[in-house]
CSV table of C-alpha atoms in Angstrom, one decimal:
chain,number,residue,atom,x,y,z
A,935,MET,CA,0.0,0.0,0.0
A,936,SER,CA,2.8,2.4,0.8
A,937,GLU,CA,4.2,2.0,-2.8
A,938,LYS,CA,0.8,3.0,-4.2
A,939,ASN,CA,0.6,6.0,-1.8
A,940,ASP,CA,4.0,7.1,-3.0
A,941,LYS,CA,3.0,6.7,-6.6
A,942,LEU,CA,-0.2,8.8,-6.0
A,943,LEU,CA,1.7,11.5,-4.1
A,944,SER,CA,4.3,11.8,-6.9
A,945,ILE,CA,1.4,12.4,-9.4
A,946,LEU,CA,-0.4,14.9,-7.2
A,947,LYS,CA,2.9,16.8,-6.5
A,948,LEU,CA,3.4,17.5,-10.2
A,949,GLN,CA,1.3,20.7,-10.0
A,950,PRO,CA,-0.8,22.7,-7.6
A,951,VAL,CA,-4.0,22.3,-9.6
A,952,VAL,CA,-5.4,19.1,-11.1
A,953,PRO,CA,-7.9,19.9,-14.0
A,954,VAL,CA,-11.2,18.1,-13.5
A,955,LEU,CA,-12.7,17.6,-17.0
A,956,VAL,CA,-16.1,16.6,-18.3
A,957,ILE,CA,-15.6,15.6,-21.9
A,958,ASP,CA,-18.7,15.7,-24.0
A,959,ASP,CA,-17.0,15.8,-27.4
A,960,LEU,CA,-14.3,13.2,-27.9
A,961,ALA,CA,-12.7,15.3,-30.6
A,962,SER,CA,-11.8,17.9,-28.0
A,963,ALA,CA,-10.1,15.6,-25.6
A,964,VAL,CA,-6.6,15.5,-27.1
A,965,PRO,CA,-6.2,19.2,-28.0
A,966,LEU,CA,-7.6,20.1,-24.6
A,967,ALA,CA,-5.1,17.9,-22.8
A,968,ARG,CA,-2.3,19.2,-24.9
A,969,ALA,CA,-3.3,22.8,-24.0
A,970,LEU,CA,-3.3,21.9,-20.3
A,971,VAL,CA,0.1,20.1,-20.5
A,972,ALA,CA,1.6,23.1,-22.3
A,973,GLY,CA,0.5,25.3,-19.4
A,974,GLY,CA,2.2,22.9,-16.9
A,975,LEU,CA,-0.8,20.8,-15.8
A,976,LYS,CA,0.3,17.3,-16.7
A,977,ALA,CA,-1.9,15.3,-14.3
A,978,ILE,CA,-5.4,15.4,-15.7
A,979,GLU,CA,-8.6,13.9,-14.3
A,980,ILE,CA,-11.3,13.0,-16.9
A,981,THR,CA,-14.5,12.3,-15.1
A,982,LEU,CA,-16.7,9.3,-16.1
A,983,ARG,CA,-19.8,11.5,-16.4
A,984,THR,CA,-20.2,11.2,-20.2
A,985,THR,CA,-20.4,8.5,-22.8
A,986,ALA,CA,-17.2,9.8,-24.3
A,987,ALA,CA,-15.2,9.6,-21.1
A,988,LEU,CA,-13.5,6.2,-21.5
A,989,GLU,CA,-12.5,6.8,-25.1
A,990,ALA,CA,-11.2,10.3,-24.1
A,991,ILE,CA,-9.0,8.7,-21.4
A,992,ARG,CA,-7.7,6.3,-24.0
A,993,ALA,CA,-7.0,9.0,-26.5
A,994,VAL,CA,-5.2,11.3,-24.1
A,995,ALA,CA,-3.2,8.4,-22.6
A,996,ASN,CA,-2.1,7.3,-26.0
A,997,GLU,CA,-1.6,10.6,-27.9
A,998,VAL,CA,-0.7,13.4,-25.4
A,999,GLU,CA,3.0,13.4,-24.6
A,1000,GLY,CA,3.7,14.3,-21.0
A,1001,ALA,CA,0.1,13.8,-19.8
A,1002,VAL,CA,-0.6,11.7,-16.7
A,1003,THR,CA,-4.2,10.7,-17.3
A,1004,GLY,CA,-6.6,9.9,-14.5
A,1005,ALA,CA,-10.2,8.9,-14.2
A,1006,GLY,CA,-12.7,10.6,-11.9
A,1007,THR,CA,-16.2,10.0,-10.6
A,1008,ILE,CA,-15.4,6.3,-10.3
A,1009,LEU,CA,-18.3,4.7,-8.4
A,1010,ASN,CA,-17.7,1.0,-8.5
A,1011,ALA,CA,-15.3,-1.8,-9.3
A,1012,ALA,CA,-16.4,-2.2,-12.9
A,1013,GLN,CA,-15.7,1.5,-13.7
A,1014,TYR,CA,-12.4,1.2,-11.9
A,1015,GLU,CA,-11.4,-1.7,-14.1
A,1016,ALA,CA,-12.6,0.0,-17.3
A,1017,ALA,CA,-10.8,3.2,-16.5
A,1018,VAL,CA,-7.5,1.3,-15.9
A,1019,GLU,CA,-8.0,-0.7,-19.1
A,1020,ALA,CA,-8.4,2.6,-20.9
A,1021,GLY,CA,-5.0,3.8,-19.7
A,1022,SER,CA,-5.7,5.7,-16.4
A,1023,GLN,CA,-2.7,6.1,-14.2
A,1024,PHE,CA,-4.7,7.2,-11.2
A,1025,ILE,CA,-8.3,6.8,-10.1
A,1026,VAL,CA,-10.5,9.3,-8.2
A,1027,SER,CA,-13.8,8.7,-6.4
A,1028,PRO,CA,-16.2,11.3,-4.9
A,1029,GLY,CA,-16.7,9.1,-1.8
A,1030,THR,CA,-15.6,5.6,-0.8
A,1031,THR,CA,-17.2,2.1,-0.5
A,1032,GLN,CA,-15.8,-1.2,0.4
A,1033,GLU,CA,-16.2,-2.3,-3.2
A,1034,LEU,CA,-13.9,0.5,-4.3
A,1035,ILE,CA,-11.4,-0.2,-1.5
A,1036,ASP,CA,-11.3,-3.9,-2.6
A,1037,ALA,CA,-10.9,-2.8,-6.3
A,1038,ALA,CA,-8.0,-0.6,-5.3
A,1039,ALA,CA,-6.3,-3.4,-3.4
A,1040,ASP,CA,-6.5,-5.6,-6.5
A,1041,SER,CA,-5.1,-3.0,-8.8
A,1042,GLU,CA,-1.6,-1.5,-9.3
A,1043,ILE,CA,-3.2,1.8,-10.2
A,1044,PRO,CA,-3.7,4.0,-7.1
A,1045,LEU,CA,-7.0,5.3,-5.8
A,1046,LEU,CA,-7.6,8.8,-4.5
A,1047,PRO,CA,-10.7,8.1,-2.3
A,1048,GLY,CA,-13.2,10.7,-1.5
A,1049,ALA,CA,-13.8,11.8,2.2
A,1050,ALA,CA,-15.7,14.6,3.8
A,1051,THR,CA,-15.7,13.9,7.5
A,1052,ALA,CA,-13.2,13.0,10.2
A,1053,SER,CA,-14.8,9.5,10.5
A,1054,GLU,CA,-14.5,8.8,6.8
A,1055,VAL,CA,-10.8,9.9,6.9
A,1056,MET,CA,-10.2,7.6,9.9
A,1057,GLY,CA,-11.8,4.7,8.2
A,1058,LEU,CA,-9.6,5.2,5.1
A,1059,ARG,CA,-6.5,5.5,7.3
A,1060,GLU,CA,-7.3,2.1,8.7
A,1061,GLU,CA,-7.3,0.8,5.2
A,1062,GLY,CA,-3.8,2.2,4.6
A,1063,PHE,CA,-4.8,5.4,2.6
A,1064,THR,CA,-2.8,8.5,3.4
A,1065,MET,CA,-3.9,10.6,0.3
A,1066,MET,CA,-7.6,11.5,0.0
A,1067,LYS,CA,-9.9,13.8,-2.0
A,1068,PHE,CA,-11.8,16.2,0.2
A,1069,PHE,CA,-15.1,16.6,-1.6
A,1070,PRO,CA,-17.2,18.6,-2.0
A,1071,ALA,CA,-14.7,21.0,-0.5
A,1072,GLU,CA,-16.5,24.3,-0.3
A,1073,GLN,CA,-19.9,22.8,0.6
A,1074,ALA,CA,-18.3,20.5,3.2
A,1075,GLY,CA,-16.7,23.3,5.2
A,1076,GLY,CA,-14.0,24.7,3.0
A,1077,ALA,CA,-10.4,25.5,3.9
A,1078,ALA,CA,-11.2,26.4,7.6
A,1079,TYR,CA,-12.7,22.9,8.1
A,1080,LEU,CA,-9.8,21.2,6.4
A,1081,LYS,CA,-7.3,23.1,8.5
A,1082,SER,CA,-9.1,21.9,11.6
A,1083,LEU,CA,-8.3,18.3,10.6
A,1084,SER,CA,-4.6,18.9,10.1
A,1085,SER,CA,-3.6,18.4,13.7
A,1086,PRO,CA,-5.8,15.6,15.0
A,1087,LEU,CA,-5.4,13.7,11.7
A,1088,ALA,CA,-1.7,14.5,11.0
A,1089,GLY,CA,-0.1,12.5,8.3
A,1090,THR,CA,-3.2,12.6,6.1
A,1091,PHE,CA,-3.0,14.7,2.9
A,1092,PHE,CA,-5.8,16.0,0.7
A,1093,CYS,CA,-6.7,17.2,-2.8
A,1094,PRO,CA,-9.7,19.3,-2.1
A,1095,THR,CA,-12.2,19.5,-5.0
A,1096,GLY,CA,-15.6,21.2,-5.4
A,1097,GLY,CA,-16.2,24.9,-5.6
A,1098,ILE,CA,-12.6,25.8,-5.9
A,1099,SER,CA,-11.4,28.5,-8.3
A,1100,LEU,CA,-8.5,30.8,-8.9
A,1101,SER,CA,-9.8,33.2,-6.3
A,1102,ASN,CA,-9.8,30.7,-3.4
A,1103,ALA,CA,-7.3,28.1,-4.4
A,1104,ARG,CA,-4.5,29.6,-2.3
A,1105,ASP,CA,-6.6,29.3,0.8
A,1106,TYR,CA,-6.4,25.6,0.4
A,1107,LEU,CA,-2.8,25.4,-1.0
A,1108,SER,CA,-1.5,27.2,2.1
A,1109,LEU,CA,-2.7,24.4,4.4
A,1110,PRO,CA,-0.1,21.9,5.7
A,1111,ASN,CA,-2.4,18.9,4.8
A,1112,VAL,CA,-3.1,20.0,1.2
A,1113,VAL,CA,-0.9,18.7,-1.7
A,1114,CYS,CA,-2.9,20.2,-4.6
A,1115,VAL,CA,-6.5,21.1,-5.4
A,1116,GLY,CA,-8.8,19.9,-8.2
A,1117,GLY,CA,-10.7,22.4,-10.3
A,1118,SER,CA,-12.6,22.8,-13.5
A,1119,TRP,CA,-12.0,26.5,-14.0
A,1120,VAL,CA,-8.9,25.9,-16.1
A,1121,ALA,CA,-11.0,24.4,-18.9
A,1122,PRO,CA,-14.2,26.5,-19.2
A,1123,LYS,CA,-16.9,25.0,-21.4
A,1124,GLU,CA,-17.1,28.1,-23.6
A,1125,LEU,CA,-13.3,28.0,-24.4
A,1126,VAL,CA,-13.5,24.3,-25.1
A,1127,ALA,CA,-16.5,24.8,-27.4
A,1128,ARG,CA,-14.6,27.5,-29.3
A,1129,GLY,CA,-11.4,25.5,-29.5
A,1130,ASP,CA,-9.5,28.3,-27.7
A,1131,TRP,CA,-6.6,26.1,-26.8
A,1132,ALA,CA,-4.3,29.1,-26.3
A,1133,GLY,CA,-6.8,30.6,-23.8
A,1134,ILE,CA,-6.8,27.3,-21.9
A,1135,THR,CA,-3.0,27.1,-21.8
A,1136,LYS,CA,-3.0,30.6,-20.3
A,1137,LEU,CA,-5.4,29.6,-17.6
A,1138,ALA,CA,-3.3,26.5,-17.0
A,1139,SER,CA,-0.2,28.6,-16.7
A,1140,GLU,CA,-1.9,30.8,-14.1
A,1141,ALA,CA,-3.0,27.8,-12.1
A,1142,PHE,CA,0.5,26.3,-12.3
A,1143,ALA,CA,1.9,29.6,-10.9
A,1144,LEU,CA,-0.1,29.1,-7.7
A,1145,ARG,CA,2.7,26.7,-6.6
A,1146,GLY,CA,4.7,29.8,-5.6
């Protein structure tokens, strides 16, 4: 388990912001991923919320140099297996079930499990997880809540996602228990629809600069 935790940590440390993408049009997946990578955001989460998602993961994994492709909104073992088969290098879930924990144990590809309460975090720690997704971040208590967990649950690290934007990302990134944040603002639907890849690279570069 420690090896998978280390693998996941190395991915999440690539950048301060992990783009969370909903791909409706498969044709946009590769140029969108290339635009994000050009801006410094190599680790990319493609959510399984559309019919194009698995093929988008496959295309980005195969065609975008430098991209570290992940799958989000994974809800069960079948989706976990399909996402790995498509080329995902990390898996993200909004919450956690025993089925997902078992799927993660059977796979070489690490899981970033979702948690929103101290009890959920403690349960995941018992299973050996040290990296978790805090979701939905803003709605579940925001940066102040996550900060309050840092001392009693020391040694647990988070990627908060949900309601995070350029304006509040630093509030989370300044916390000792936050490695990175997840956000969709780096790939606005209107820019994707227009094929404004330069505009997305600019947003990605601004997000990458949050590391400082």
